[in-house]
mmCIF file of C-alpha atoms in Angstrom:
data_model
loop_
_atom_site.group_PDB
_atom_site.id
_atom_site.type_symbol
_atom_site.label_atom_id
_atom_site.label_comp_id
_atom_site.label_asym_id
_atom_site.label_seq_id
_atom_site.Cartn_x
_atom_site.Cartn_y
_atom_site.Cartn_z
ATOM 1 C CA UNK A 172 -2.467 5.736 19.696
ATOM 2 C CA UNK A 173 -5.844 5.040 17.747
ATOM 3 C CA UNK A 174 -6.158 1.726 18.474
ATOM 4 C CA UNK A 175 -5.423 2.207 22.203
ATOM 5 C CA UNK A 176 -7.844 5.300 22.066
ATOM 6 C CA UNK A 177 -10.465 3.030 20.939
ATOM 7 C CA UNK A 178 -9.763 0.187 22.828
ATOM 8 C CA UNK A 179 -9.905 2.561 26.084
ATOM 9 C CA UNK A 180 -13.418 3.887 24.977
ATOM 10 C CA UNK A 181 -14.741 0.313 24.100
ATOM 11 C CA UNK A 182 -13.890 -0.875 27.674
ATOM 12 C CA UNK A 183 -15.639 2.033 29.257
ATOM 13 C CA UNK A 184 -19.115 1.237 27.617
ATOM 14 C CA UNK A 185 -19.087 2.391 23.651
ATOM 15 C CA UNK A 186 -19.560 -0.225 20.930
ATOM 16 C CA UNK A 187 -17.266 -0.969 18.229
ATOM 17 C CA UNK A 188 -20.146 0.120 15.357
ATOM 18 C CA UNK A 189 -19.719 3.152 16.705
ATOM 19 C CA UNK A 190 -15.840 3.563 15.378
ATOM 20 C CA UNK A 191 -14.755 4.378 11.705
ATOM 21 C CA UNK A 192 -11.335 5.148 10.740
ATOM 22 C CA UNK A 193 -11.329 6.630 7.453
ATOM 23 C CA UNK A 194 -8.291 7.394 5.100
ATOM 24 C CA UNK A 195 -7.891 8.980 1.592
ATOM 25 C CA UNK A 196 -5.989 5.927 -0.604
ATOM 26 C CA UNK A 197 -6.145 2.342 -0.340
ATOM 27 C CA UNK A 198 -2.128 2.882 0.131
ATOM 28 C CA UNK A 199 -2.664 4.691 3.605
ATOM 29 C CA UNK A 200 -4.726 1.845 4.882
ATOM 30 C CA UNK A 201 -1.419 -0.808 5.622
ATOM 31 C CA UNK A 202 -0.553 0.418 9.075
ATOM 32 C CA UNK A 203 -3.702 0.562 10.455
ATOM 33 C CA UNK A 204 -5.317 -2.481 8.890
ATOM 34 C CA UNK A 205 -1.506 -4.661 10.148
ATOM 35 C CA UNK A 206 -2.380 -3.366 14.117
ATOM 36 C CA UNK A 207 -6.031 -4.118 13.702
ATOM 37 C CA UNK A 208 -5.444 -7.346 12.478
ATOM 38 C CA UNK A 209 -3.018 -7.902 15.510
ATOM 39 C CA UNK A 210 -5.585 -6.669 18.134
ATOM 40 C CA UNK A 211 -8.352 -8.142 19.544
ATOM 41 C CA UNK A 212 -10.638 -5.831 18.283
ATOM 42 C CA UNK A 213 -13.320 -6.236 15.779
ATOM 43 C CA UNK A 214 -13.212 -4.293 12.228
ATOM 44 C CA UNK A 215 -14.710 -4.904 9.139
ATOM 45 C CA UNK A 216 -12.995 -3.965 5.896
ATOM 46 C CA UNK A 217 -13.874 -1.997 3.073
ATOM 47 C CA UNK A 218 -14.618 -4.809 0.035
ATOM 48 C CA UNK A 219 -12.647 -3.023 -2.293
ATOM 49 C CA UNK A 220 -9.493 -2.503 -0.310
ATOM 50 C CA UNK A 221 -6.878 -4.929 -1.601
ATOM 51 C CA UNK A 222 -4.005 -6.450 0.205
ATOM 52 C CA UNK A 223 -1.257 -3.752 0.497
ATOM 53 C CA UNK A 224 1.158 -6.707 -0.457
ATOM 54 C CA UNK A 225 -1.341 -7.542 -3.655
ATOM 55 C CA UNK A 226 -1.066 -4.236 -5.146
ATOM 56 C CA UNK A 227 0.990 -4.047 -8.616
ATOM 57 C CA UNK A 228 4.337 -2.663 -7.416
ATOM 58 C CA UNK A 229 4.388 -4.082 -4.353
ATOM 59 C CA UNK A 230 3.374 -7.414 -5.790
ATOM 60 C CA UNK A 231 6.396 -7.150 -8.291
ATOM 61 C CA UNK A 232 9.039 -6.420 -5.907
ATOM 62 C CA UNK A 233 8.234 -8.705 -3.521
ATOM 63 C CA UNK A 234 8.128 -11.635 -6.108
ATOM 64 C CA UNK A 235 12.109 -10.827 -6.823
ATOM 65 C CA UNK A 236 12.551 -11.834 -3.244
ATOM 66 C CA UNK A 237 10.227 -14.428 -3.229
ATOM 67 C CA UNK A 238 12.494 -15.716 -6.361
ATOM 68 C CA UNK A 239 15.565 -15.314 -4.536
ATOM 69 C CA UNK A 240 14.491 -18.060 -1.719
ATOM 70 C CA UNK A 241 12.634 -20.597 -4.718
ATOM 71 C CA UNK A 242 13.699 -19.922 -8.039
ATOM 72 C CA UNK A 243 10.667 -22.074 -9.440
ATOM 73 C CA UNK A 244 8.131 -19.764 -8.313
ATOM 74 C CA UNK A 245 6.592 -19.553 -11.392
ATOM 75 C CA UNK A 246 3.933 -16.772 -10.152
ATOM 76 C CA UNK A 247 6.796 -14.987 -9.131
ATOM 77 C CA UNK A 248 8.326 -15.264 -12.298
ATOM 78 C CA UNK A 249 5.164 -13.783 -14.090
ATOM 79 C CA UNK A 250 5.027 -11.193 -11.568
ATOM 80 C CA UNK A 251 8.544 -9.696 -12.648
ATOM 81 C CA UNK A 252 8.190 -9.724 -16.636
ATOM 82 C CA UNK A 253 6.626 -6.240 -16.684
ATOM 83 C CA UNK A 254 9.404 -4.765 -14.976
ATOM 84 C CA UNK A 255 11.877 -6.433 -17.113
ATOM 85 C CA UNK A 256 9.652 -4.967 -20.018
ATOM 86 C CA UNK A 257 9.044 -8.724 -20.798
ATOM 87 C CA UNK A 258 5.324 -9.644 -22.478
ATOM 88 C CA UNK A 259 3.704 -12.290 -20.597
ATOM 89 C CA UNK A 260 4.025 -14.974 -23.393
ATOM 90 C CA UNK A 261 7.692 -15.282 -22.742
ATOM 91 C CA UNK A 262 6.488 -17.770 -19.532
ATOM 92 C CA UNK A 263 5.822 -20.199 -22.220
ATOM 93 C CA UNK A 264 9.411 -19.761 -23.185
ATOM 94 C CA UNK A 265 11.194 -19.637 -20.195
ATOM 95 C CA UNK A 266 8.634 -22.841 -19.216
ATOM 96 C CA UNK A 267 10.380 -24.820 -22.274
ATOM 97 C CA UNK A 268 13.800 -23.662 -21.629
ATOM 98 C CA UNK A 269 13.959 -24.724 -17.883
ATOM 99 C CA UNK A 270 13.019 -27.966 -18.984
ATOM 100 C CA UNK A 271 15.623 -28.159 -22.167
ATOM 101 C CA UNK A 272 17.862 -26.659 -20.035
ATOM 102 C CA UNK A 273 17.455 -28.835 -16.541
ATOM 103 C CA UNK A 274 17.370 -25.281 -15.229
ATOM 104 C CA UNK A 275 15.282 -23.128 -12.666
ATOM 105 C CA UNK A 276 12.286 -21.160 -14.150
ATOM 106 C CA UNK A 277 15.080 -17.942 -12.412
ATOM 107 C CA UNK A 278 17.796 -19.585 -14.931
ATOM 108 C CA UNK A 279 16.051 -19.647 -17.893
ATOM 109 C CA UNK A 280 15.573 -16.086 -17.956
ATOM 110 C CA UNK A 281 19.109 -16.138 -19.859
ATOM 111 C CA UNK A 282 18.088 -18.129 -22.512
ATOM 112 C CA UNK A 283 15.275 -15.607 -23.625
ATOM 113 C CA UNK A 284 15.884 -14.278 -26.990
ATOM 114 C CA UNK A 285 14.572 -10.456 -26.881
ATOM 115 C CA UNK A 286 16.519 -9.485 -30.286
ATOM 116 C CA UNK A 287 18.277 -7.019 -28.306
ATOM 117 C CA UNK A 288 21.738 -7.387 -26.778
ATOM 118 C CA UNK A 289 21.237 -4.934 -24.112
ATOM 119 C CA UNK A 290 18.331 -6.443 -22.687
ATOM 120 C CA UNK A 291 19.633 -9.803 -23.019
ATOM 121 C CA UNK A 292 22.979 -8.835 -21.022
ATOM 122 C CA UNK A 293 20.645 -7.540 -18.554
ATOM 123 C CA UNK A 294 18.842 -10.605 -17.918
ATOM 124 C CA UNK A 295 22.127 -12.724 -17.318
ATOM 125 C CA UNK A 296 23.246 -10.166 -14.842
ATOM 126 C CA UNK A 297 20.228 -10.555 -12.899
ATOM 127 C CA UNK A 298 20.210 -13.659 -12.116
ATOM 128 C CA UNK A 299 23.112 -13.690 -9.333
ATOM 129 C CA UNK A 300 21.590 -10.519 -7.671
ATOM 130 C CA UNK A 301 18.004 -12.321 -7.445
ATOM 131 C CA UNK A 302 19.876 -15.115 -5.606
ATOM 132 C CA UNK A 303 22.110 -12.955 -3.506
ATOM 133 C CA UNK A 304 18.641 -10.804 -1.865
ATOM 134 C CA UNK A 305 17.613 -13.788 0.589
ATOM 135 C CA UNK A 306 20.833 -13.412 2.436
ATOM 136 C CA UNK A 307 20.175 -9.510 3.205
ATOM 137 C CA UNK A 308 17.723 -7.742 5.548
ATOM 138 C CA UNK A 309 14.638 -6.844 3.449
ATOM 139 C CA UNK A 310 15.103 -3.415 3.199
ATOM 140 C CA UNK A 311 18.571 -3.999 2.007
ATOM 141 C CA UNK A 312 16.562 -6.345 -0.525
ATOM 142 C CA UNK A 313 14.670 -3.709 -1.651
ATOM 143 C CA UNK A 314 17.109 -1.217 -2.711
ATOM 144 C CA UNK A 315 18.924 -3.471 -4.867
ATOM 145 C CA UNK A 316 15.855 -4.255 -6.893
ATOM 146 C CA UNK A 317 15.089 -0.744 -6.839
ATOM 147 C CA UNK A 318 19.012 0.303 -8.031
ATOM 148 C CA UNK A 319 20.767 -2.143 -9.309
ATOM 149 C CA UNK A 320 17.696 -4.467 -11.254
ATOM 150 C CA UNK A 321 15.847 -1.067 -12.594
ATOM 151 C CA UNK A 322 12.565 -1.448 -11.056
ATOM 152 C CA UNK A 323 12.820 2.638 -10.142
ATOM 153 C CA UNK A 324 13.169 3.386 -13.678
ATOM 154 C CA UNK A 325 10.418 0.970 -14.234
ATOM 155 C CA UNK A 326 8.467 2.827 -11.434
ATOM 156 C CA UNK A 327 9.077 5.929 -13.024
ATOM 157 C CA UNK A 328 7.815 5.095 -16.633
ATOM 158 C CA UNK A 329 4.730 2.687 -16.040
ATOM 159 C CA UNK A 330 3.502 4.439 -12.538
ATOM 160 C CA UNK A 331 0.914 2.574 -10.781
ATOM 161 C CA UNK A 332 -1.007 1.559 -13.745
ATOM 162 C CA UNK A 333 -1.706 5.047 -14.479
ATOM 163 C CA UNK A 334 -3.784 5.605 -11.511
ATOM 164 C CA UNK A 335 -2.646 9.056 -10.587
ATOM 165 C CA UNK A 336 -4.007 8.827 -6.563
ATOM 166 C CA UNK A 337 -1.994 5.537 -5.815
ATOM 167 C CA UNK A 338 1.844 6.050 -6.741
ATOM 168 C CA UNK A 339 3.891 2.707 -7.297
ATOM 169 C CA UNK A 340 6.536 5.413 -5.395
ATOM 170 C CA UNK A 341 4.451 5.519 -2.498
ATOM 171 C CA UNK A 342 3.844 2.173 -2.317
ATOM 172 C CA UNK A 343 7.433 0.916 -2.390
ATOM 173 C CA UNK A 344 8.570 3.503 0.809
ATOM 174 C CA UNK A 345 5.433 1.907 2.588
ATOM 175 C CA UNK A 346 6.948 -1.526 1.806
ATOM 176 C CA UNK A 347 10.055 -0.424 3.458
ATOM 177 C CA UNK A 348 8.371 0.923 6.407
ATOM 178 C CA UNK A 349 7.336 -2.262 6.936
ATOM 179 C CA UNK A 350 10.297 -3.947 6.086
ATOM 180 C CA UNK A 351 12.133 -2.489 8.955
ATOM 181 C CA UNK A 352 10.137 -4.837 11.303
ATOM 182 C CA UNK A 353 12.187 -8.032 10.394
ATOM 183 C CA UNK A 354 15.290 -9.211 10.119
ATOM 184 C CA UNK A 355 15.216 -11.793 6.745
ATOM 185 C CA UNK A 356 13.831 -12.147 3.588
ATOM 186 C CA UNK A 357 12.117 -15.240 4.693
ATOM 187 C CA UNK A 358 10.322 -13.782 7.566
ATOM 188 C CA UNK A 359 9.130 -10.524 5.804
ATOM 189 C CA UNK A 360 7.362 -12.586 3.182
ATOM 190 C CA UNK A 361 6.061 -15.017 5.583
ATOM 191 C CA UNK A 362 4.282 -12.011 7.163
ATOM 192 C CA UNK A 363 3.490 -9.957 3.867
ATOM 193 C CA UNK A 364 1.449 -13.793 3.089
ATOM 194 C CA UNK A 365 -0.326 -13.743 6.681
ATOM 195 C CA UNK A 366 -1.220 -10.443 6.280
ATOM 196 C CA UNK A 367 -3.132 -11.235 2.509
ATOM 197 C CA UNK A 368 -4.545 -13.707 3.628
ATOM 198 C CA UNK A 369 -5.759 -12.008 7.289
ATOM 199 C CA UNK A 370 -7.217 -9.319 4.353
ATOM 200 C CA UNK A 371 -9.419 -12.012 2.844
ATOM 201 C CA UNK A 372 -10.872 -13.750 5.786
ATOM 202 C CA UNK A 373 -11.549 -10.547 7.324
ATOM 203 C CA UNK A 374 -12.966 -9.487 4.080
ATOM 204 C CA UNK A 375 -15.195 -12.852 4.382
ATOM 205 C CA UNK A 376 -15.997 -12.337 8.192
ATOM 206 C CA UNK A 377 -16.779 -8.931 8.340
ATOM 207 C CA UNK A 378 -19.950 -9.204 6.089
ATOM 208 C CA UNK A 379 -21.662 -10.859 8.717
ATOM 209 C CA UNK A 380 -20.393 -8.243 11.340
ATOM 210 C CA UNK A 381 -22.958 -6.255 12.705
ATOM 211 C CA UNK A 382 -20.770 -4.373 15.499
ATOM 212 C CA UNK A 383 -17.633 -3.533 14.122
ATOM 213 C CA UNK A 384 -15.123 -1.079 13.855
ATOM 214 C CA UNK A 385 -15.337 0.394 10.253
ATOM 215 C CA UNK A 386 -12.192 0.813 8.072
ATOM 216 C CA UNK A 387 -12.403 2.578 5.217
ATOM 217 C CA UNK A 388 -11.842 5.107 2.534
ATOM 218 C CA UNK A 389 -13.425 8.350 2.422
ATOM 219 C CA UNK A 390 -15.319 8.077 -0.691
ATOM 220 C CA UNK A 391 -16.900 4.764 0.478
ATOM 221 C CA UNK A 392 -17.941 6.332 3.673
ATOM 222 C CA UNK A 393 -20.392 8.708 1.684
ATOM 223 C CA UNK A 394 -23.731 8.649 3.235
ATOM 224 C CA UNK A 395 -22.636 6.703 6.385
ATOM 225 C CA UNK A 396 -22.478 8.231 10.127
ATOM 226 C CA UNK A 397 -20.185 7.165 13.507
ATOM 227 C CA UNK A 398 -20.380 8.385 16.766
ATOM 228 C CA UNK A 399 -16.821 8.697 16.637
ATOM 229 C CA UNK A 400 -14.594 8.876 13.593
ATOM 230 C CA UNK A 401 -10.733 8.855 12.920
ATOM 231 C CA UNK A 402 -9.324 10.425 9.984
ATOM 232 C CA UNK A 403 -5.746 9.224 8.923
ATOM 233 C CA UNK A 404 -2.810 11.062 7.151
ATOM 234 C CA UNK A 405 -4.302 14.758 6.928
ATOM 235 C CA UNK A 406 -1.097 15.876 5.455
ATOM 236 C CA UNK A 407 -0.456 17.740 2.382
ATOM 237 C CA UNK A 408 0.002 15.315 -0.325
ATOM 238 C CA UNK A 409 -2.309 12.599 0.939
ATOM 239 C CA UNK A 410 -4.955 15.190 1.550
ATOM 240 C CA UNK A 411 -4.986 17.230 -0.757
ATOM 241 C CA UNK A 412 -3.552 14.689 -2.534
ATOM 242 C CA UNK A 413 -0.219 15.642 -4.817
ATOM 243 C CA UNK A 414 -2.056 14.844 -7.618
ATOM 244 C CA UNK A 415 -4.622 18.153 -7.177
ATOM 245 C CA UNK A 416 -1.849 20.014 -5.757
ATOM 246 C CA UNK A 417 0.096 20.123 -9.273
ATOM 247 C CA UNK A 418 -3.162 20.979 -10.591
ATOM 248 C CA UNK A 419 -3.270 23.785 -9.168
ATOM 249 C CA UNK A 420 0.321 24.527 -9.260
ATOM 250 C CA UNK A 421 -0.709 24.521 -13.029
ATOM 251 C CA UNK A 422 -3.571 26.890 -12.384
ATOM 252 C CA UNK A 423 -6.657 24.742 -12.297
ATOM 253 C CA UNK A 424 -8.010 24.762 -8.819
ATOM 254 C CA UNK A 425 -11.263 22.082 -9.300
ATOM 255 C CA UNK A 426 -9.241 19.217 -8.013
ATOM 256 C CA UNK A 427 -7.953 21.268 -5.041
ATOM 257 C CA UNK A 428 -12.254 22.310 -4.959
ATOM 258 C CA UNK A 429 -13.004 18.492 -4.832
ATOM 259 C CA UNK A 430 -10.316 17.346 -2.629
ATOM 260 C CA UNK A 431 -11.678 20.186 0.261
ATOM 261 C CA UNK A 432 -15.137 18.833 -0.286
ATOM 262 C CA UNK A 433 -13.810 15.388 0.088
ATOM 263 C CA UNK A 434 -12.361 15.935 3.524
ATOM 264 C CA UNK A 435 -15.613 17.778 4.797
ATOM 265 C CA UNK A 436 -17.174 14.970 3.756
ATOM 266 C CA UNK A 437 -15.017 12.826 6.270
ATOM 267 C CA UNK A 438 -15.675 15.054 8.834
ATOM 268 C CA UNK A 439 -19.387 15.265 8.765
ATOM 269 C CA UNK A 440 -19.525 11.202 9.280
ATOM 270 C CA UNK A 441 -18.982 12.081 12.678
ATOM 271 C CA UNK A 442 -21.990 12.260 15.044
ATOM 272 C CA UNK A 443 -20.071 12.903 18.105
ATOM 273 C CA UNK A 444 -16.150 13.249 18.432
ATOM 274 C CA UNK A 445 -13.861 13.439 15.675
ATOM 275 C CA UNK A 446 -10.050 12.834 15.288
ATOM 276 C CA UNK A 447 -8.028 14.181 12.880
ATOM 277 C CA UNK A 448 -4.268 12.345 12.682
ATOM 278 C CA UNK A 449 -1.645 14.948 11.517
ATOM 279 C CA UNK A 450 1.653 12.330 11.351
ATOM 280 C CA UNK A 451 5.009 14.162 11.713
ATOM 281 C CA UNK A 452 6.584 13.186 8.433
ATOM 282 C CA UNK A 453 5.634 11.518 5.133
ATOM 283 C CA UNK A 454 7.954 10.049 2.603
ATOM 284 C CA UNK A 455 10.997 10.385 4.721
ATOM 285 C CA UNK A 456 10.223 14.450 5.140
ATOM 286 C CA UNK A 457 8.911 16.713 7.576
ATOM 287 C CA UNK A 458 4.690 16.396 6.825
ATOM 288 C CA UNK A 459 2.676 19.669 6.536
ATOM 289 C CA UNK A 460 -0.608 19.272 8.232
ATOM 290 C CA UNK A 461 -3.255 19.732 5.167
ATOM 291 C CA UNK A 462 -4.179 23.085 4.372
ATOM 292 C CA UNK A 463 -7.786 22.715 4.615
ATOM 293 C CA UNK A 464 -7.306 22.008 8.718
ATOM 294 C CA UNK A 465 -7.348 26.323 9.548
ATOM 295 C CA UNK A 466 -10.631 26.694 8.393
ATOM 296 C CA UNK A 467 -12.100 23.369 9.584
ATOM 297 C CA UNK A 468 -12.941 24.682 13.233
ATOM 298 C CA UNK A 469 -14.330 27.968 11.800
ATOM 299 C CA UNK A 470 -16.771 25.641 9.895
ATOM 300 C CA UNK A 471 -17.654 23.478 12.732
ATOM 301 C CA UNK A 472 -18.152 25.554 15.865
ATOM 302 C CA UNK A 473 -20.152 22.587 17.235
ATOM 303 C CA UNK A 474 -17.795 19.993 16.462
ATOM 304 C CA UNK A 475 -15.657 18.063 19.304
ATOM 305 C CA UNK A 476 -12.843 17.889 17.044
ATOM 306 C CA UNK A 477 -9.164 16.614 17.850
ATOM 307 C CA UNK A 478 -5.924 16.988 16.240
#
């Protein structure tokens, strides 16, 4: 609907420059960045938005289904010690075992010595699950890595390197969103690759852009002004984020404070119309529109504002 929106206003005269969609986490940004990057419409992208598919969870499950296609993906295989609370210098091990062993780099995994039984066990059971994900859809892929190999406990305990606005859980249910779209293993990471590598030439590109359609987060929007801005995911939970919301379930209210302040400062990038996008349901749930929306019109009397 915002793409078309803006693709219908382009057409009737505006410029792209005058276009910024702005969202609160990197993590909201996959959607909108995978039908811009489809379209024939010009954006430029943040410089410090990452790939969706680079970020550490994501990055991590996906190699365990890269690994179940090529079993000598050695990235891949560094990619997955952390969740199998493996240090990184056991590559150099499983390295020297898969040649001493004529065995994949996936194989050797169950020659690693850990010192503890358990974890060893684990390992061996592993590897036939690992092989068994490329014949499944990808979002049947997914769960068993999340059940059956542990990476929810390892969600759970490690977070998304301790960054408290971008949850390794959220991440994961936006994989499977985008899971749904295909049918094989093969094909989801053959688009999860275009799509990285779409983020760095745009990246590249988009410096030189001078009319563009502007994608980025809120806090990197500071200072800037559009004729017409988009704001994405005003939900609670994404904004206010959870993260301020227990915080003030706990009975300090600054982050709630900071997180109000943040989304007036989305709304006063726009010059002339803004859109506010209120989706329906968030993390498989019915959504509640964000709390700070019922006083947002008293604010702005002179605001064309949309919901």
């Amino acid at each position: 609907m915002i793409l078309t929106d803006i693709k219908e206003q382009i057409e009737q005269g505006e410029r792209p420059r005058d276009f910024a969609i702005l969202f609160r986490t990197n993590a909201a940004s996959r959607a909108v960045f995978e039908r811009l990057a489809n379209s024939s419409l010009p954006f430029r992208l943040d410089q410090d938005i990452e790939s969706f598919y680079e970020r550490f969870m994501v990055k991590g499950m996906l190699s365990f289904l890269r690994l179940s296609m090529n079993p000598d993906d050695s990235e891949a295989i560094k990619n997955i010690l952390p969740s199998l609370f493996l240090k990184q210098s056991v590559f150099r091990d499983l390295q020297a075992n898969s040649i001493l062993n004529d065995c994949s780099m996936l194989e050797a995994l169950t020659h690693v010595k850990t010192g503890f039984a358990f974890q060893e066990q684990k390992l061996k059971r592993l590897i036939p699950i690992v092989r068994s994900l490329a014949s499944l859809s990808p979002v049947a892929a997914i769960d068993i890595v999340e059940k059956d190999l542990g990476y929810q406990d390892f969600i759970k305990k490690r977070g998304n390197e301790g960054n408290q606005l971008e949850k390794g859980s959220d991440d994961i249910r936006d994989l499977k969103v985008a899971a749904r779209s295909f049918k094989t293993v093969g094909e989801f990471i053959e688009h999860a690759d275009h799509m990285t590598a779409m983020n760095a030439e745009i990246k590249r590109s988009s410096r030189n852009l001078t009319d563009s359609i502007t994608l980025s987060t809120i806090h990197r929007a500071k200072g800037l002004e559009y004729g017409n801005v988009y704001i994405i995911g005003t939900v609670d939970g994404s904004i206010p984020h959870d993260y301020a919301l227990d915080a003030s379930r706990n009975g300090d209210l600054l982050p709630l404070e900071e997180e109000r302040r943040l989304l007036y400062v989305a709304v006063t990038r726009a010059e002339k119309n803004l859109f506010i996008s209120v989706p329906q349901r968030r993390r498989g749930r019915k959504a509640n529109p964000s709390r700070f929306l019922s006083n947002l019109k008293r604010r702005m009397p002179n605001q064309d504002l949309s919901l």
